[in-house]
Amino acid sequence: MIRILANDGIHPDGKLLLEEAGYEVITDKVPQEELADVINDFDVIIVRSATKIRKPLIDRSNGRLKVVCRAGVGLDNIDVAYAKEKGISVFNTPAASSQSVAELVMGHILNISRFLHIANREMINGNFKGLKKQFSKGKQLAGSTMGIIGFGRIGVALAGVALGMGMKVIVSDPYVESREVPLFPNHYSIKSNALIYTDKFEDVIRQADTISLHVPAFDKPLIGAKELAMMKDDAILVNAARGGVVDEEALLEALDSGHLMGAALDVFTGEPTPNKRLLNHPKISVSPHIGASTSAAQSMIGRELADIILGFFGELT
Ligand code: NAD
C-alpha cells in the first residue's frame, strides 16, 4: 500500500480522494528531528512551509520515498535539486491559491485606502468625531490605477479583481508581453477576457496609485529607496510575494518621511518574527502570511495534491 505522510496536514477533500483510491494518509505530525527515523516508512511526504526536507534527511532515505509534495508554492524548504538527484520527484501546487491571494491583497488595499486597519484599532479608545475627521481623506479605488509587478498566476488574478473594482490596470513583467485576464472566472455563462499588455517597470511604478508585487524571491530587493522615491507621493505599496522583495528599512524611512499613503505586507523578512516597527506602524496594514489561507484554496490544494500523487503512482502501475 502507498503510505503518505502529510506532515503539515492536508485538506480533508484531498485526503478523502487519496483514501478512496486505497492510499494510507497519516496526518499525525512527526517532529522535524524525528523525521529521519520514519522517512523509510513512507512513499510520499507532503509538507507546507514548516517541515524542511533537506539533504541530511534525504540521505537517510533507502529509496522507498518517491515523492515530496509542497502544498503551496514556494519550495525554499526543500532541497529540490538534491532530492531529484536521489530519484525523488518534487511537486508543488502553484495555481490553487492565486484567487485567494488576490483577494487578500485587495482587502489590504481597501484597508489602507480608507484607513480601516487603523480605525479598527483606534475606535475602541473613543474619540469618534476626531477619528471621523482624521480618516476623512480616503481614496476611492474606482478610477485609480493599479500597477501590478509580475504578471503570473496571482498578478493575473489580481488584475481581474482590480478591473472588477473599476480600476485601470497597468502591468510590468519582463518575461511576458501580454496576457488574457478572465473577467468573470467563476461565472457559469459569461465568458469574457481583457487582453492586457505589459509596460516598463519604471513607467508602472511612477504612474500607479497602487503597486502590488507578485514576483518570485530575488537575491536583493526589487523595491528599495530608489524605486520607492519614484512612486507617487500618495501611492499604496503591497507585498504579498516574498519577504525581502521590498527593502523594509527603506519602506519605513519612506513612510516616516511622509512619502506614500501606506503599505500592506503579508510577507516579511525574518518570518515568523517580523520587525516590530512594521507591525506597529500606523501606515502599514499587516497579516501573517495568510494569502493562501482560505478553505477554498486549501481544498483546491488538497485536491491538486491528490491528482498529482494518483497520477504519479498511476503511471507506475
Ligand atoms: P508566477 O510564477 O505565476 O508569477 C511570477 C511572475 O513574476 C512571472 O510571470 C515572472 O515572469 C514575473 N517576474 C519575474 N521577475 C520579474 C521582475 N523582475 N519584474 C516583474 N515580473 C517578474 O508566481 P505566482 O503564483 O503569481 O506567485 C507570485 C509570488 O507570490 C511568489 O513569490 C509566491 O511565492 C508568492 N505567493 C505568496 C502567497 C501568500 O500567501 N502571500 C501565496 C502564494 C504565492
Short mmCIF file of C-alpha atoms and ligand atoms in Angstrom, two decimals:
data_model
loop_
_atom_site.label_atom_id
_atom_site.label_comp_id
_atom_site.label_asym_id
_atom_site.label_seq_id
_atom_site.Cartn_x
_atom_site.Cartn_y
_atom_site.Cartn_z
CA MET A 1 0.00 0.00 0.00
CA ILE A 2 1.18 3.54 -0.79
CA ARG A 3 1.77 5.35 2.51
CA ILE A 4 1.65 9.14 2.64
CA LEU A 5 2.84 11.34 5.48
CA ALA A 6 1.09 14.74 5.32
CA ASN A 7 3.34 16.22 7.95
CA ASP A 8 1.90 19.74 7.88
CA GLY A 9 -1.65 18.49 7.23
CA ILE A 10 -3.80 18.13 4.12
CA HIS A 11 -7.32 19.40 3.46
CA PRO A 12 -9.93 16.66 4.08
CA ASP A 13 -11.04 16.84 0.41
CA GLY A 14 -7.56 15.79 -0.75
CA LYS A 15 -7.22 13.16 1.98
CA LEU A 16 -10.55 11.63 1.02
CA LEU A 17 -9.60 11.34 -2.66
CA LEU A 18 -6.37 9.55 -1.73
CA GLU A 19 -8.06 7.23 0.78
CA GLU A 20 -10.79 6.37 -1.71
CA ALA A 21 -8.01 5.30 -4.08
CA GLY A 22 -6.71 2.96 -1.36
CA TYR A 23 -3.76 5.02 -0.16
CA GLU A 24 -2.99 5.44 3.54
CA VAL A 25 -2.67 9.06 4.66
CA ILE A 26 -1.07 9.83 8.03
CA THR A 27 -1.56 13.36 9.34
CA ASP A 28 0.00 12.94 12.79
CA LYS A 29 2.83 15.45 12.87
CA VAL A 30 6.32 13.97 13.19
CA PRO A 31 8.73 16.49 14.78
CA GLN A 32 11.44 17.66 12.38
CA GLU A 33 14.23 16.00 14.38
CA GLU A 34 12.43 12.61 14.28
CA LEU A 35 11.65 12.61 10.55
CA ALA A 36 14.84 10.74 9.66
CA ASP A 37 13.65 7.80 11.80
CA VAL A 38 10.40 7.40 9.81
CA ILE A 39 11.39 8.55 6.32
CA ASN A 40 11.59 4.96 5.07
CA ASP A 41 8.04 4.18 6.22
CA PHE A 42 6.55 6.40 3.53
CA ASP A 43 6.31 6.62 -0.27
CA VAL A 44 5.20 10.26 -0.20
CA ILE A 45 5.78 13.16 2.15
CA ILE A 46 3.55 16.22 1.86
CA VAL A 47 4.73 19.42 3.51
CA ARG A 48 3.66 23.07 3.68
CA SER A 49 6.39 25.51 4.75
CA ALA A 50 7.02 24.23 8.30
CA THR A 51 8.62 20.84 7.60
CA LYS A 52 12.06 21.00 5.98
CA ILE A 53 13.23 18.38 3.51
CA ARG A 54 16.97 18.98 3.50
CA LYS A 55 19.96 16.98 2.26
CA PRO A 56 20.76 15.20 5.57
CA LEU A 57 17.18 13.93 5.76
CA ILE A 58 17.18 12.87 2.10
CA ASP A 59 20.43 10.99 2.74
CA ARG A 60 18.58 8.78 5.26
CA SER A 61 16.17 7.58 2.54
CA ASN A 62 16.64 3.97 1.42
CA GLY A 63 14.75 4.51 -1.84
CA ARG A 64 11.17 3.99 -0.69
CA LEU A 65 10.38 7.72 -0.65
CA LYS A 66 9.43 8.57 -4.24
CA VAL A 67 7.59 11.87 -3.99
CA VAL A 68 7.80 15.06 -1.94
CA CYS A 69 4.90 17.45 -2.40
CA ARG A 70 4.74 21.05 -1.28
CA ALA A 71 1.15 22.06 -0.54
CA GLY A 72 1.55 25.60 -1.85
CA VAL A 73 4.04 27.46 -4.00
CA GLY A 74 7.49 28.20 -2.53
CA LEU A 75 9.99 25.34 -2.50
CA ASP A 76 12.50 27.14 -0.25
CA ASN A 77 12.11 24.45 2.47
CA ILE A 78 13.03 21.58 0.14
CA ASP A 79 16.45 20.77 -1.37
CA VAL A 80 14.81 20.20 -4.73
CA ALA A 81 17.87 19.53 -6.90
CA TYR A 82 19.33 17.07 -4.38
CA ALA A 83 16.02 15.24 -3.99
CA LYS A 84 15.76 14.86 -7.76
CA GLU A 85 19.37 13.63 -7.93
CA LYS A 86 18.34 10.91 -5.47
CA GLY A 87 15.37 9.89 -7.63
CA ILE A 88 12.73 11.68 -5.54
CA SER A 89 10.21 13.71 -7.54
CA VAL A 90 9.22 17.09 -6.14
CA PHE A 91 5.90 18.79 -6.90
CA ASN A 92 4.09 21.92 -5.75
CA THR A 93 0.60 23.31 -6.29
CA PRO A 94 1.19 26.80 -7.61
CA ALA A 95 -2.18 27.58 -9.18
CA ALA A 96 -4.65 26.66 -6.47
CA SER A 97 -4.33 29.73 -4.25
CA SER A 98 -3.98 32.59 -6.75
CA GLN A 99 -7.52 33.92 -6.37
CA SER A 100 -7.34 33.83 -2.57
CA VAL A 101 -4.04 35.73 -2.57
CA ALA A 102 -5.51 38.32 -4.95
CA GLU A 103 -8.49 38.80 -2.64
CA LEU A 104 -6.25 39.25 0.41
CA VAL A 105 -4.28 41.88 -1.49
CA MET A 106 -7.46 43.74 -2.39
CA GLY A 107 -8.53 43.58 1.26
CA HIS A 108 -5.28 45.23 2.30
CA ILE A 109 -5.61 47.89 -0.40
CA LEU A 110 -9.11 48.70 0.86
CA ASN A 111 -7.71 48.88 4.40
CA ILE A 112 -5.06 51.42 3.51
CA SER A 113 -7.17 53.46 1.12
CA ARG A 114 -9.85 54.01 3.82
CA PHE A 115 -7.64 53.70 6.96
CA LEU A 116 -9.67 50.66 8.05
CA HIS A 117 -6.72 48.84 9.61
CA ILE A 118 -6.07 51.74 11.97
CA ALA A 119 -9.74 52.66 12.50
CA ASN A 120 -10.30 49.09 13.71
CA ARG A 121 -7.57 49.53 16.32
CA GLU A 122 -8.42 53.09 17.39
CA MET A 123 -12.20 53.29 17.72
CA ILE A 124 -12.23 51.34 20.97
CA ASN A 125 -10.40 54.30 22.54
CA GLY A 126 -13.35 56.67 21.91
CA ASN A 127 -12.88 59.99 20.06
CA PHE A 128 -15.39 59.07 17.35
CA LYS A 129 -15.54 62.61 15.94
CA GLY A 130 -11.76 63.06 15.98
CA LEU A 131 -11.25 59.81 14.11
CA LYS A 132 -14.00 60.66 11.63
CA LYS A 133 -12.06 63.82 10.79
CA GLN A 134 -8.69 62.03 10.81
CA PHE A 135 -9.90 59.40 8.33
CA SER A 136 -11.81 61.80 6.08
CA LYS A 137 -9.29 61.78 3.19
CA GLY A 138 -9.83 58.23 1.97
CA LYS A 139 -9.09 57.17 -1.57
CA GLN A 140 -11.74 55.77 -3.92
CA LEU A 141 -10.30 52.89 -5.89
CA ALA A 142 -12.62 53.00 -8.93
CA GLY A 143 -10.93 55.25 -11.47
CA SER A 144 -7.50 54.93 -9.86
CA THR A 145 -4.61 52.98 -11.38
CA MET A 146 -3.48 49.60 -10.13
CA GLY A 147 0.13 48.74 -11.02
CA ILE A 148 0.95 45.05 -10.90
CA ILE A 149 4.57 43.91 -10.91
CA GLY A 150 4.76 40.28 -12.01
CA PHE A 151 2.07 39.09 -14.42
CA GLY A 152 1.95 35.41 -13.47
CA ARG A 153 -0.86 33.49 -11.80
CA ILE A 154 -1.52 35.89 -8.92
CA GLY A 155 -0.85 39.00 -10.99
CA VAL A 156 -3.49 37.88 -13.50
CA ALA A 157 -5.99 37.05 -10.72
CA LEU A 158 -5.41 40.46 -9.11
CA ALA A 159 -5.84 42.22 -12.46
CA GLY A 160 -9.28 40.60 -12.74
CA VAL A 161 -10.26 41.70 -9.22
CA ALA A 162 -8.99 45.26 -9.85
CA LEU A 163 -10.84 45.55 -13.17
CA GLY A 164 -13.96 44.39 -11.35
CA MET A 165 -13.47 47.28 -8.90
CA GLY A 166 -13.39 49.75 -11.80
CA MET A 167 -9.63 50.33 -11.61
CA LYS A 168 -7.36 50.92 -14.56
CA VAL A 169 -4.69 48.19 -14.61
CA ILE A 170 -1.09 48.57 -15.77
CA VAL A 171 1.40 45.75 -15.52
CA SER A 172 5.11 45.06 -15.70
CA ASP A 173 6.78 41.70 -16.31
CA PRO A 174 9.98 41.41 -18.35
CA TYR A 175 9.10 37.85 -19.38
CA VAL A 176 5.52 38.46 -20.53
CA GLU A 177 4.32 40.56 -23.46
CA SER A 178 0.59 40.31 -22.79
CA ARG A 179 -1.94 38.10 -21.03
CA GLU A 180 -5.67 37.46 -21.17
CA VAL A 181 -7.36 38.24 -17.86
CA PRO A 182 -10.63 36.38 -17.28
CA LEU A 183 -13.19 38.96 -16.17
CA PHE A 184 -15.74 36.52 -14.75
CA PRO A 185 -13.59 33.50 -13.81
CA ASN A 186 -16.34 31.73 -11.88
CA HIS A 187 -19.41 32.70 -13.84
CA TYR A 188 -21.19 29.79 -15.47
CA SER A 189 -22.37 31.65 -18.54
CA ILE A 190 -20.48 34.94 -19.01
CA LYS A 191 -17.11 34.36 -20.65
CA SER A 192 -15.07 37.47 -21.30
CA ASN A 193 -11.36 38.28 -21.17
CA ALA A 194 -9.38 41.53 -21.11
CA LEU A 195 -6.13 41.48 -23.05
CA ILE A 196 -3.51 43.43 -21.09
CA TYR A 197 -0.08 44.32 -22.47
CA THR A 198 2.86 44.85 -20.14
CA ASP A 199 4.68 48.18 -19.72
CA LYS A 200 8.13 49.16 -18.48
CA PHE A 201 8.76 48.66 -14.75
CA GLU A 202 9.67 52.32 -14.17
CA ASP A 203 6.56 53.53 -16.01
CA VAL A 204 4.31 51.32 -13.89
CA ILE A 205 5.75 52.31 -10.53
CA ARG A 206 5.72 56.00 -11.47
CA GLN A 207 2.14 56.04 -12.78
CA ALA A 208 0.30 53.66 -10.47
CA ASP A 209 -1.76 54.78 -7.48
CA THR A 210 -1.40 51.30 -6.01
CA ILE A 211 1.53 48.97 -6.67
CA SER A 212 1.28 45.28 -5.85
CA LEU A 213 4.21 42.87 -6.16
CA HIS A 214 3.71 39.33 -7.48
CA VAL A 215 7.21 38.23 -8.39
CA PRO A 216 9.45 35.38 -7.18
CA ALA A 217 12.03 35.93 -4.42
CA PHE A 218 15.26 37.58 -5.59
CA ASP A 219 18.74 37.87 -4.04
CA LYS A 220 18.15 41.57 -3.39
CA PRO A 221 15.05 43.74 -3.01
CA LEU A 222 13.20 44.68 -6.18
CA ILE A 223 11.84 47.73 -4.37
CA GLY A 224 14.42 49.81 -2.49
CA ALA A 225 14.81 53.51 -1.69
CA LYS A 226 15.29 54.45 -5.37
CA GLU A 227 12.12 52.71 -6.53
CA LEU A 228 10.10 54.00 -3.56
CA ALA A 229 11.15 57.54 -4.45
CA MET A 230 9.77 57.05 -7.98
CA MET A 231 6.31 56.21 -6.66
CA LYS A 232 3.55 58.81 -6.32
CA ASP A 233 3.51 60.66 -3.01
CA ASP A 234 0.18 59.09 -2.06
CA ALA A 235 0.80 55.65 -3.58
CA ILE A 236 -0.03 52.41 -1.79
CA LEU A 237 2.51 49.56 -1.93
CA VAL A 238 1.62 45.91 -1.29
CA ASN A 239 3.97 42.97 -0.82
CA ALA A 240 2.26 39.58 -0.68
CA ALA A 241 5.02 37.89 -2.69
CA ARG A 242 8.02 37.04 -0.53
CA GLY A 243 9.76 38.78 2.36
CA GLY A 244 12.77 40.67 1.03
CA VAL A 245 11.18 41.71 -2.27
CA VAL A 246 10.78 45.10 -0.56
CA ASP A 247 13.62 46.67 1.41
CA GLU A 248 11.77 47.02 4.73
CA GLU A 249 14.10 49.66 6.21
CA ALA A 250 13.76 51.81 3.08
CA LEU A 251 9.99 51.39 3.28
CA LEU A 252 9.91 52.53 6.92
CA GLU A 253 12.05 55.54 6.05
CA ALA A 254 9.80 56.48 3.15
CA LEU A 255 6.63 56.18 5.26
CA ASP A 256 8.15 58.11 8.17
CA SER A 257 9.17 60.90 5.81
CA GLY A 258 5.52 61.25 4.71
CA HIS A 259 6.03 59.58 1.34
CA LEU A 260 3.31 57.07 0.26
CA MET A 261 -0.21 56.81 1.63
CA GLY A 262 0.65 53.47 3.17
CA ALA A 263 1.81 49.92 2.62
CA ALA A 264 0.49 46.43 3.16
CA LEU A 265 2.57 43.39 3.98
CA ASP A 266 1.55 39.73 4.12
CA VAL A 267 5.18 38.55 3.93
CA PHE A 268 8.26 39.65 5.83
CA THR A 269 11.97 39.09 6.07
CA GLY A 270 12.71 37.11 9.21
CA GLU A 271 9.34 35.31 9.34
CA PRO A 272 7.93 34.28 11.78
CA THR A 273 9.33 37.19 13.81
CA PRO A 274 9.00 40.27 11.62
CA ASN A 275 10.43 43.66 12.51
CA LYS A 276 8.04 45.08 15.16
CA ARG A 277 8.32 48.58 13.69
CA LEU A 278 6.49 47.28 10.62
CA LEU A 279 3.79 45.67 12.76
CA ASN A 280 3.23 48.84 14.83
CA HIS A 281 3.32 51.33 12.00
CA PRO A 282 0.06 53.25 11.56
CA LYS A 283 0.55 53.41 7.79
CA ILE A 284 1.05 49.66 7.35
CA SER A 285 -1.66 47.01 7.14
CA VAL A 286 -0.23 43.62 8.10
CA SER A 287 -1.18 39.95 8.01
CA PRO A 288 0.81 36.83 8.95
CA HIS A 289 1.45 35.29 5.50
CA ILE A 290 -2.14 34.13 5.04
CA GLY A 291 -2.59 34.81 1.32
CA ALA A 292 -3.46 31.19 0.56
CA SER A 293 -5.23 30.54 3.84
CA THR A 294 -8.83 30.13 2.78
CA SER A 295 -10.75 26.89 2.85
CA ALA A 296 -11.43 27.18 -0.90
CA ALA A 297 -7.71 27.48 -1.66
CA GLN A 298 -6.78 24.72 0.78
CA SER A 299 -9.43 22.42 -0.68
CA MET A 300 -8.12 23.09 -4.19
CA ILE A 301 -4.56 22.48 -2.98
CA GLY A 302 -5.63 19.20 -1.34
CA ARG A 303 -7.39 18.02 -4.49
CA GLU A 304 -4.45 19.09 -6.66
CA LEU A 305 -2.09 17.11 -4.40
CA ALA A 306 -4.31 14.06 -4.72
CA ASP A 307 -4.30 14.41 -8.53
CA ILE A 308 -0.50 14.70 -8.59
CA ILE A 309 0.04 11.66 -6.36
CA LEU A 310 -2.59 9.50 -8.07
CA GLY A 311 -1.16 10.49 -11.45
CA PHE A 312 2.37 9.65 -10.35
CA PHE A 313 1.67 6.20 -8.93
CA GLY A 314 -1.00 5.51 -11.54
CA GLU A 315 1.66 5.82 -14.22
CA LEU A 316 3.93 3.43 -12.33
CA THR A 317 1.33 0.63 -12.19
P1 NAD B 1 4.19 33.06 -11.06
O1 NAD B 1 5.45 32.30 -11.26
O2 NAD B 1 2.95 32.57 -11.68
O3 NAD B 1 4.40 34.59 -11.48
C1 NAD B 1 5.55 35.32 -11.19
C2 NAD B 1 5.76 36.29 -12.33
O4 NAD B 1 6.82 37.18 -11.98
C3 NAD B 1 6.16 35.60 -13.63
O5 NAD B 1 5.25 35.94 -14.67
C4 NAD B 1 7.57 36.18 -13.93
O6 NAD B 1 7.79 36.36 -15.30
C5 NAD B 1 7.47 37.50 -13.19
N1 NAD B 1 8.75 38.14 -12.92
C6 NAD B 1 9.97 37.57 -12.68
N2 NAD B 1 10.89 38.53 -12.49
C7 NAD B 1 10.24 39.72 -12.59
C8 NAD B 1 10.65 41.08 -12.48
N3 NAD B 1 11.91 41.42 -12.22
N4 NAD B 1 9.72 42.05 -12.65
C9 NAD B 1 8.44 41.74 -12.91
N5 NAD B 1 7.99 40.47 -13.03
C10 NAD B 1 8.89 39.48 -12.87
O7 NAD B 1 4.01 33.15 -9.46
P2 NAD B 1 2.66 33.42 -8.65
O8 NAD B 1 1.99 32.11 -8.38
O9 NAD B 1 1.91 34.51 -9.29
O10 NAD B 1 3.29 33.90 -7.24
C11 NAD B 1 3.89 35.17 -7.13
C12 NAD B 1 4.54 35.32 -5.77
O11 NAD B 1 3.55 35.17 -4.74
C13 NAD B 1 5.62 34.28 -5.46
O12 NAD B 1 6.70 34.92 -4.84
C14 NAD B 1 4.95 33.33 -4.48
O13 NAD B 1 5.87 32.70 -3.64
C15 NAD B 1 4.05 34.30 -3.72
N6 NAD B 1 2.91 33.70 -3.03
C16 NAD B 1 2.52 34.26 -1.85
C17 NAD B 1 1.44 33.72 -1.16
C18 NAD B 1 0.99 34.32 0.14
O14 NAD B 1 0.43 33.61 0.96
N7 NAD B 1 1.23 35.61 0.37
C19 NAD B 1 0.74 32.60 -1.67
C20 NAD B 1 1.15 32.09 -2.91
C21 NAD B 1 2.23 32.65 -3.58
#
